[in-house]
PDB file of C-alpha atoms in Angstrom:
ATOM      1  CA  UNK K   1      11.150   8.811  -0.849  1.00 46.00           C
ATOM      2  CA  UNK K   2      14.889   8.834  -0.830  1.00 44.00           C
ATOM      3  CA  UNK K   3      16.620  11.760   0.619  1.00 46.00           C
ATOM      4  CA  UNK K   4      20.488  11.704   1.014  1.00 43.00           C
ATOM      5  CA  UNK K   5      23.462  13.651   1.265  1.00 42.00           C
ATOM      6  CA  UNK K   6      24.110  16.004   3.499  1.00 43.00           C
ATOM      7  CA  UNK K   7      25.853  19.202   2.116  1.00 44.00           C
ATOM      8  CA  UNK K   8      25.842  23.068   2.989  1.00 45.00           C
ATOM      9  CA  UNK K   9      23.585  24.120   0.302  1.00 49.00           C
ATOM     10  CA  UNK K  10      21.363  21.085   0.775  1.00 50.00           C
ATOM     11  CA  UNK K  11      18.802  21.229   3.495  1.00 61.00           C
ATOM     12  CA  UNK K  12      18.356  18.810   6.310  1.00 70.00           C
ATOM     13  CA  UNK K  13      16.870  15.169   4.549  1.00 70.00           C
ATOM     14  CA  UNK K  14      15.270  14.833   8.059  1.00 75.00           C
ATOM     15  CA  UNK K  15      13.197  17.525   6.940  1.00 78.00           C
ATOM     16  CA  UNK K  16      12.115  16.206   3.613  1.00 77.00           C
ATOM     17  CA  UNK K  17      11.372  13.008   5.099  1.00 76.00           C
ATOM     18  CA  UNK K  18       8.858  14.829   7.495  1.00 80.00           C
ATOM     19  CA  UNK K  19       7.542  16.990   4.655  1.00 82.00           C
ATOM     20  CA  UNK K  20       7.227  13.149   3.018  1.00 79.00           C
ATOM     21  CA  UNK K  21       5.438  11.757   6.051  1.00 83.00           C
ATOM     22  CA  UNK K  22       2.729  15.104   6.224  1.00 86.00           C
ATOM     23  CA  UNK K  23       2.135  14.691   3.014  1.00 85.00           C
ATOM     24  CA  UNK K  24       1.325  11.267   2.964  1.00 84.00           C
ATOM     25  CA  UNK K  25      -0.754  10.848   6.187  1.00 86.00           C
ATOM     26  CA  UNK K  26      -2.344  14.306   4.437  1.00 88.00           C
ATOM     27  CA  UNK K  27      -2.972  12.126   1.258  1.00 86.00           C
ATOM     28  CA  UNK K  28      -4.225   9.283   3.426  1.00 84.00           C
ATOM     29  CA  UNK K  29      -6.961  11.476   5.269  1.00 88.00           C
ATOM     30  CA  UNK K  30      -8.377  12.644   1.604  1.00 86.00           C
ATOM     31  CA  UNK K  31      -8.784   8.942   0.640  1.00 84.00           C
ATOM     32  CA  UNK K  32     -10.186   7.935   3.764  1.00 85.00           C
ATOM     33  CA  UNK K  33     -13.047  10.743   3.906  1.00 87.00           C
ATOM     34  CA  UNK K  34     -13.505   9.576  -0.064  1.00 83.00           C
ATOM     35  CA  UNK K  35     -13.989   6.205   0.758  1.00 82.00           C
ATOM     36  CA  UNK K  36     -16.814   6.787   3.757  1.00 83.00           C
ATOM     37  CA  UNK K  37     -18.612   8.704   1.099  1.00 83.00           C
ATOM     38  CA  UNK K  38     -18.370   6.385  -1.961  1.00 79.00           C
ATOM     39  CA  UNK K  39     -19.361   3.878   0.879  1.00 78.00           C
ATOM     40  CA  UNK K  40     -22.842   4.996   1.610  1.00 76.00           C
ATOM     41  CA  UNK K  41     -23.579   5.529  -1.958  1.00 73.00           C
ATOM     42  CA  UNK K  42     -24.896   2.178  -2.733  1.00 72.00           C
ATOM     43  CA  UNK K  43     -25.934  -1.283  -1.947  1.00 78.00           C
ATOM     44  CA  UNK K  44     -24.256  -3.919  -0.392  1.00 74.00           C
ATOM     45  CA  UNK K  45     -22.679  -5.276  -3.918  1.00 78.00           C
ATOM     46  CA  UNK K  46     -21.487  -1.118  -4.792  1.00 77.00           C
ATOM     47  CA  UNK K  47     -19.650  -1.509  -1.118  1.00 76.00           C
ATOM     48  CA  UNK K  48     -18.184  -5.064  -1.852  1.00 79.00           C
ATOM     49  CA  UNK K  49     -16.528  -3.032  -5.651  1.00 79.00           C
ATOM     50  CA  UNK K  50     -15.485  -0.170  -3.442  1.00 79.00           C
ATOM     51  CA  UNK K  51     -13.915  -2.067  -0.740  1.00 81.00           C
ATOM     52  CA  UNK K  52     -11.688  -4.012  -3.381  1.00 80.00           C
ATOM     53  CA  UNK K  53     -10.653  -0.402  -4.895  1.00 82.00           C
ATOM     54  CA  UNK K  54      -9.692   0.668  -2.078  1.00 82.00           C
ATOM     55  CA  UNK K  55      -7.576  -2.330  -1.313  1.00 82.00           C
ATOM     56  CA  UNK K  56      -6.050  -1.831  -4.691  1.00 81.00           C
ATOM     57  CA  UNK K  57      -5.425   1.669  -3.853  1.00 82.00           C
ATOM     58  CA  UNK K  58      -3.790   0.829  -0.665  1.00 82.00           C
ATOM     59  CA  UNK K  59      -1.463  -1.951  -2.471  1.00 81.00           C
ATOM     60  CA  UNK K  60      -0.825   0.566  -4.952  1.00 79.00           C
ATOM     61  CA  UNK K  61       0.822   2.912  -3.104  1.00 80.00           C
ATOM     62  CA  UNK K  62       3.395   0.698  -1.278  1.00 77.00           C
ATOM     63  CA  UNK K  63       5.240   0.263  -4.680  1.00 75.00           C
ATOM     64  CA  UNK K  64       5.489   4.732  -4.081  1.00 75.00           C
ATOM     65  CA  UNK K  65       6.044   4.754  -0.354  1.00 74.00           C
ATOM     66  CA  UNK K  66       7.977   1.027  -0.184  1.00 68.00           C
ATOM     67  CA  UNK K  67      11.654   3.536  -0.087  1.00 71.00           C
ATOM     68  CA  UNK K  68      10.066   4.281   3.513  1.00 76.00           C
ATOM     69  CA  UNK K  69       7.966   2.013   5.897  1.00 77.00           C
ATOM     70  CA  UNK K  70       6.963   5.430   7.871  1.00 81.00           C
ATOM     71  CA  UNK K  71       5.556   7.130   4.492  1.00 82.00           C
ATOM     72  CA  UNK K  72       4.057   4.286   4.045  1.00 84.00           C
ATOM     73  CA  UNK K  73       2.279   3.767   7.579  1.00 86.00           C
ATOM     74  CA  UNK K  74       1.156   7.357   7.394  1.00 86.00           C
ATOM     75  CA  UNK K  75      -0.676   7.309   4.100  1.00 86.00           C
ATOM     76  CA  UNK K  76      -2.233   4.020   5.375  1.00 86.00           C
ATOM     77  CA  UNK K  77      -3.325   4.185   8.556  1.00 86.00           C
ATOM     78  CA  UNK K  78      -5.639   7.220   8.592  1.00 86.00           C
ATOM     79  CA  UNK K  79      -6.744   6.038   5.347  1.00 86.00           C
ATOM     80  CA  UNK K  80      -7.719   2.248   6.442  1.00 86.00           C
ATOM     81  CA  UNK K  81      -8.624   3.692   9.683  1.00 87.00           C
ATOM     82  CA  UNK K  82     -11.668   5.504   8.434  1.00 86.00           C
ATOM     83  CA  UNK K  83     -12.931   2.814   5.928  1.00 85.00           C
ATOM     84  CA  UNK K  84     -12.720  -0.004   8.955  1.00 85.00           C
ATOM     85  CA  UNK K  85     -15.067   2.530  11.054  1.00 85.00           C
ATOM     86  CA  UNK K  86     -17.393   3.198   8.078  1.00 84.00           C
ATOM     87  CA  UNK K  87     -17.646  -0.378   7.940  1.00 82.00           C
ATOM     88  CA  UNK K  88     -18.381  -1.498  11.457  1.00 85.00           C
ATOM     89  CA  UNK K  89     -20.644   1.525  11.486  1.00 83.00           C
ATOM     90  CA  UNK K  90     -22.637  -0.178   9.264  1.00 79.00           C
ATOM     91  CA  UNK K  91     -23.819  -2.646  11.666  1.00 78.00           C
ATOM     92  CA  UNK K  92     -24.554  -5.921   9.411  1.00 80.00           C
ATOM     93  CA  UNK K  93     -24.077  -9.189   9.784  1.00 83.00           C
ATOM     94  CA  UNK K  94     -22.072  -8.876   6.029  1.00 81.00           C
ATOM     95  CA  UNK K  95     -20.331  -5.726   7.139  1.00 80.00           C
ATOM     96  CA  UNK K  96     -18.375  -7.287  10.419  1.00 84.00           C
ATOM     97  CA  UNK K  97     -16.563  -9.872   8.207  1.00 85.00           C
ATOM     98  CA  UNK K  98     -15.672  -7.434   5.757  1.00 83.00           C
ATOM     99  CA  UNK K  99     -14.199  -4.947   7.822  1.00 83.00           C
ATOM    100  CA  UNK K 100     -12.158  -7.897   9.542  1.00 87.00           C
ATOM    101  CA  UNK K 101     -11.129  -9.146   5.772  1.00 86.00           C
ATOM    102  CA  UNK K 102     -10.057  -5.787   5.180  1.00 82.00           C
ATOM    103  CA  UNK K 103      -7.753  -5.305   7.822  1.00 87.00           C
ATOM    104  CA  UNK K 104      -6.327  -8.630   7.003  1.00 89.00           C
ATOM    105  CA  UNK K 105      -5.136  -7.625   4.103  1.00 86.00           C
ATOM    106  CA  UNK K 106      -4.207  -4.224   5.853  1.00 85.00           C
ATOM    107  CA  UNK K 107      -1.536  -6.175   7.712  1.00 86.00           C
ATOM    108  CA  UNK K 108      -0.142  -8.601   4.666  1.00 86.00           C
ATOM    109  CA  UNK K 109       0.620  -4.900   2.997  1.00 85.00           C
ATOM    110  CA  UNK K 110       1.679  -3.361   5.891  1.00 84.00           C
ATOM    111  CA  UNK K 111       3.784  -6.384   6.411  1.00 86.00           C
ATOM    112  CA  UNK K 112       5.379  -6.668   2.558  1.00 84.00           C
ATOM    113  CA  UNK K 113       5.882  -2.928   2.826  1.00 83.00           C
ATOM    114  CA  UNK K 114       8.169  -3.201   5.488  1.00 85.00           C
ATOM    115  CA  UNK K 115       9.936  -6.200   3.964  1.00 85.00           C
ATOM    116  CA  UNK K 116      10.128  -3.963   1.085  1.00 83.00           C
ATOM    117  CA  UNK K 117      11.955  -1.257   3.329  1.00 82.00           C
ATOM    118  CA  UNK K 118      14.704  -3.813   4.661  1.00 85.00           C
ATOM    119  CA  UNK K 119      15.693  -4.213   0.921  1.00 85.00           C
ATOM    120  CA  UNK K 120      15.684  -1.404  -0.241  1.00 82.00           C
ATOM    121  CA  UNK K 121      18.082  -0.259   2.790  1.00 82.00           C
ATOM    122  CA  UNK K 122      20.046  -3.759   1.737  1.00 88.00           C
ATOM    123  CA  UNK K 123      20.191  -2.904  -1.719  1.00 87.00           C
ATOM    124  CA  UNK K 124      21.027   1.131  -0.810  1.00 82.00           C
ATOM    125  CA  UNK K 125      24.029  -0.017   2.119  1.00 87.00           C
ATOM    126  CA  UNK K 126      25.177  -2.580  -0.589  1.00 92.00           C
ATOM    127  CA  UNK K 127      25.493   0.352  -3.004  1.00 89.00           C
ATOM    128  CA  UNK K 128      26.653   2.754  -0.715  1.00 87.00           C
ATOM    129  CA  UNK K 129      29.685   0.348   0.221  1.00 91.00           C
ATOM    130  CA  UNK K 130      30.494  -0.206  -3.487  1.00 92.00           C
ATOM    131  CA  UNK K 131      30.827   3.232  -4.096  1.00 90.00           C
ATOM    132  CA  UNK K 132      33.076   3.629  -0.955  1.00 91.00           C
ATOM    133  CA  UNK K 133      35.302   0.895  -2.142  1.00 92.00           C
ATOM    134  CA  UNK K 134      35.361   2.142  -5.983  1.00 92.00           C
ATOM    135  CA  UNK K 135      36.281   5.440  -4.596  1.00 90.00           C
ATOM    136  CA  UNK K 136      39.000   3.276  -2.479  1.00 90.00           C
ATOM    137  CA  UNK K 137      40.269   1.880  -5.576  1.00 91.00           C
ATOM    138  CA  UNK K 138      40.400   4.607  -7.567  1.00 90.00           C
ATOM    139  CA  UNK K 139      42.464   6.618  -5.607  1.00 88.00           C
ATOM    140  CA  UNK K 140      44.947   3.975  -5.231  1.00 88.00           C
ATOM    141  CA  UNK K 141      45.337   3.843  -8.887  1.00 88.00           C
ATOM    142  CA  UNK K 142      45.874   7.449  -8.765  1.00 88.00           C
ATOM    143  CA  UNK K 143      47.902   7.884  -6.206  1.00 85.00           C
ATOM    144  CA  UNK K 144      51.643   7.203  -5.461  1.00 83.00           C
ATOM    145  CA  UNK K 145      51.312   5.431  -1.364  1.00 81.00           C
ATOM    146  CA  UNK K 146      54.481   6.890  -0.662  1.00 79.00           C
ATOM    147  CA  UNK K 147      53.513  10.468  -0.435  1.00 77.00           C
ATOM    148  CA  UNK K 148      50.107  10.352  -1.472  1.00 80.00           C
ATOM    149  CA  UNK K 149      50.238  12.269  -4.593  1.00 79.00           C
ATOM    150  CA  UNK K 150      48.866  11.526  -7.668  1.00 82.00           C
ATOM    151  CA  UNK K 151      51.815   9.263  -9.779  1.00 84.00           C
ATOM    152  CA  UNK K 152      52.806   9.279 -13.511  1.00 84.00           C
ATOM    153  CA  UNK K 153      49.970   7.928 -15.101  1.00 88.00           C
ATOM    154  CA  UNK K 154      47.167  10.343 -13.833  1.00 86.00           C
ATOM    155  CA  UNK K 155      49.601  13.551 -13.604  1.00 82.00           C
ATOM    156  CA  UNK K 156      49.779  12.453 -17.607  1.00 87.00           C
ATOM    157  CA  UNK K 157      46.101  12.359 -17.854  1.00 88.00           C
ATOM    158  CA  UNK K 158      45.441  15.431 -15.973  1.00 84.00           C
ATOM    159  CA  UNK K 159      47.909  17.303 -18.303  1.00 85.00           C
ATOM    160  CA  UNK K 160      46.310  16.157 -21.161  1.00 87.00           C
ATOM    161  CA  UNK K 161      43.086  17.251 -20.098  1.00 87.00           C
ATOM    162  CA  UNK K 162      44.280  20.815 -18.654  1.00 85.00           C
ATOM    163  CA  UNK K 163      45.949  21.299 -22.492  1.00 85.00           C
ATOM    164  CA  UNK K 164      42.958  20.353 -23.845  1.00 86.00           C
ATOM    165  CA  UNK K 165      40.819  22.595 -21.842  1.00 84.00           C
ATOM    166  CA  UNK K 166      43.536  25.579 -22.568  1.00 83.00           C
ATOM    167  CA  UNK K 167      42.797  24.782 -26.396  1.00 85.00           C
ATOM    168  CA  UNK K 168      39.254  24.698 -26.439  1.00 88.00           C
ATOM    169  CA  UNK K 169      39.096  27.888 -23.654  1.00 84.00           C
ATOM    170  CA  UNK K 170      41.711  29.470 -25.405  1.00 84.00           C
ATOM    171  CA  UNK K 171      43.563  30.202 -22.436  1.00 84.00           C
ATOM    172  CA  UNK K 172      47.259  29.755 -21.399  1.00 84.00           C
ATOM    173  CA  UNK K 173      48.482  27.518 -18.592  1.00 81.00           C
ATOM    174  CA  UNK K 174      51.565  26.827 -17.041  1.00 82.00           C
ATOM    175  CA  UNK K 175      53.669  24.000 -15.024  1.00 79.00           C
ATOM    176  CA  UNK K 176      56.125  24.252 -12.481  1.00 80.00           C
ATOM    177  CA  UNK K 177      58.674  21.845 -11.761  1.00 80.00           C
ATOM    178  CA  UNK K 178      59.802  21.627  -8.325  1.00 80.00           C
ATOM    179  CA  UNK K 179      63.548  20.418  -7.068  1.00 81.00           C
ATOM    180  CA  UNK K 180      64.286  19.585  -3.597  1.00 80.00           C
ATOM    181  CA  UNK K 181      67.848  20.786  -3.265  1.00 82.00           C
ATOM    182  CA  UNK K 182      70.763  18.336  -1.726  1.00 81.00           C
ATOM    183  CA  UNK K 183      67.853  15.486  -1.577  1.00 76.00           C
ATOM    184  CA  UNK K 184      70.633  12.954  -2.553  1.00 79.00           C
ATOM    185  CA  UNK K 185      72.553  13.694   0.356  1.00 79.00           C
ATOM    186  CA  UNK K 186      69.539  13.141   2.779  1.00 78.00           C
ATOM    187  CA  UNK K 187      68.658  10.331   1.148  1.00 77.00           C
ATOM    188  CA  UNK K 188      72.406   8.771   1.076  1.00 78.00           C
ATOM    189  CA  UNK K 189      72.977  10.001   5.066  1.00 80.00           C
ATOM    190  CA  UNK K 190      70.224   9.031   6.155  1.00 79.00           C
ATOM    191  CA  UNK K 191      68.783   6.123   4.363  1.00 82.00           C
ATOM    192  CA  UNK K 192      65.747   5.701   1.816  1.00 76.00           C
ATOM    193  CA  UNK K 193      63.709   6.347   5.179  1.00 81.00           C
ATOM    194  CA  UNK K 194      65.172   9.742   5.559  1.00 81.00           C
ATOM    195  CA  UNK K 195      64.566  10.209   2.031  1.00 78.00           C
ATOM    196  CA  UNK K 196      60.740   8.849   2.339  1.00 79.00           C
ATOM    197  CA  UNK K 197      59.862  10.923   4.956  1.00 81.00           C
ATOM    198  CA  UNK K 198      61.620  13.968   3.256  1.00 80.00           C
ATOM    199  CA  UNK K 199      59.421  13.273   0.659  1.00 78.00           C
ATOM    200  CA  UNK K 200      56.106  12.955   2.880  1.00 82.00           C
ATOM    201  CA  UNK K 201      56.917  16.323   4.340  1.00 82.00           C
ATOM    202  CA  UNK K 202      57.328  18.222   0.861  1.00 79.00           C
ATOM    203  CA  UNK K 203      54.013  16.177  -0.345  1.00 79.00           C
ATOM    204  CA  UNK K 204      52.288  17.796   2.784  1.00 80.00           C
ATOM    205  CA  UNK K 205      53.540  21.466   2.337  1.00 81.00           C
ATOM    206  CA  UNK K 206      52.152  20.590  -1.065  1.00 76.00           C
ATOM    207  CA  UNK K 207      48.530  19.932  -0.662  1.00 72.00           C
TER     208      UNK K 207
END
C-alpha cells in the first residue's frame, strides 16, 4: 500500500496507487457478486453465518488496505454495496434490520480505517523527519562547516576503506595532495576571513 520515492528509474507512485485502488475496488466487486450468491443459498440462519463472514471479511482487509483509506474505500464499497441490496431485496421483516446492522458496522470500519490512515501518515512523517535529521547529523559529523568538506576523521575512514577495497579488488589507487600556493600571505593580508573564503572557493572548484 505504500509507494514512495520518486527516482528516474522508478515509475510514478501515483500510478501504483491507482493500479492499488483498481485492484481493490476489482477485488471488492468479486466478493460482492460472491456474497449475493452464497446469500440465496439458504435459510434465514445460513444468511445470519454469511452476513457475519462477510463482516469478518470486510474487517479483515482494513489491517491490508489500513496504509490507504482510498484502497480501502474501494475494496469496500462495491463490496458492502451489493450485500446491503441483496439484503433489502429480500423484503423481510428480519432482513431490513440486518441490512441496517450491517452498514453499521460498515461505518465503525470505515471509520477505524481512516483513523488507521492518520497514523500511519503520523508514524511515516515522524519517520520521514528522523531520517532527515539523522542525515542532518551525519553530515555534520562528516563534514568540516568551514568549507564543507569532509574533515580528518571521515577522510581517515574513507582511506581505510578505499585501501581495503584496493586489497581485496586487487587494484591500485592513488592520493593527491593539493597546496594552495602563497595561502599564508592571503591569509596574513587579509585576515582569517580572506583566508576562509580562499578556502570556500578552492572547496567549490573541488566538488
Amino acid at each position: 500500500c505504500l509507494a514512495f520515492r520518486r527516482a528516474s528509474s522508478i515509475p510514478d507512485p501515483q500510478a501504483w496507487v491507482g493500479r492499488l485502488q483498481v485492484g481493490a475496488g476489482a477485488t471488492g466487486l468479486l466478493w460482492g457478486i460472491g456474497a449475493t450468491v452464497f446469500l440465496g443459498l439458504g435459510d434465514l440462519p445460513y444468511q445470519l453465518f454469511t452476513v457475519l463472514v462477510l463482516s469478518g471479511v470486510a474487517a479483515g482487509a482494513m489491517t491490508s488496505y489500513g496504509a490507504m483509506w482510498r484502497g480501502y474505500i474501494a475494496f469496500l464499497a462495491p463490496f458492502q454495496a451489493l450485500v446491503e441490496l441483496r439484503l433489502i431485496f429480500e423484503h423481510t421483516p428480519l432482513h431490513y434490520p440486518l441490512a441496517v446492522i450491517n452498514l453499521l458496522f460498515v461505518g465503525v470500519v470505515l471509520y477505524s480505517a481512516f483513523k488507521t490512515d492518520r497514523a500511519f501518515g503520523k508514524v511515516l512523517a515522524i519517520t520521514a523527519e528522523n531520517a532527515k535529521l539523522t542525515r542532518a547529523l551525519q553530515y555534520q559529523a562528516t563534514h568540516d562547516p568551514l568549507v564543507d568538506l569532509v574533515n580528518r576523521r571521515e577522510l581517515n575512514t574513507r582511506l581505510i576503506d578505499v585501501a581495503d577495497g584496493a586489497v581485496i579488488g586487487k587494484h591500485s589507487c592513488a592520493l593527491i595532495f593539493i597546496d594552495l600556493d602563497r595561502f599564508k600571505e592571503v591569509n596574513d593580508q587579509g585576515g582569517h576571513a580572506a583566508g576562509d573564503e580562499a578556502l570556500r572557493r578552492v572547496s567549490l572548484i573541488l566538488k
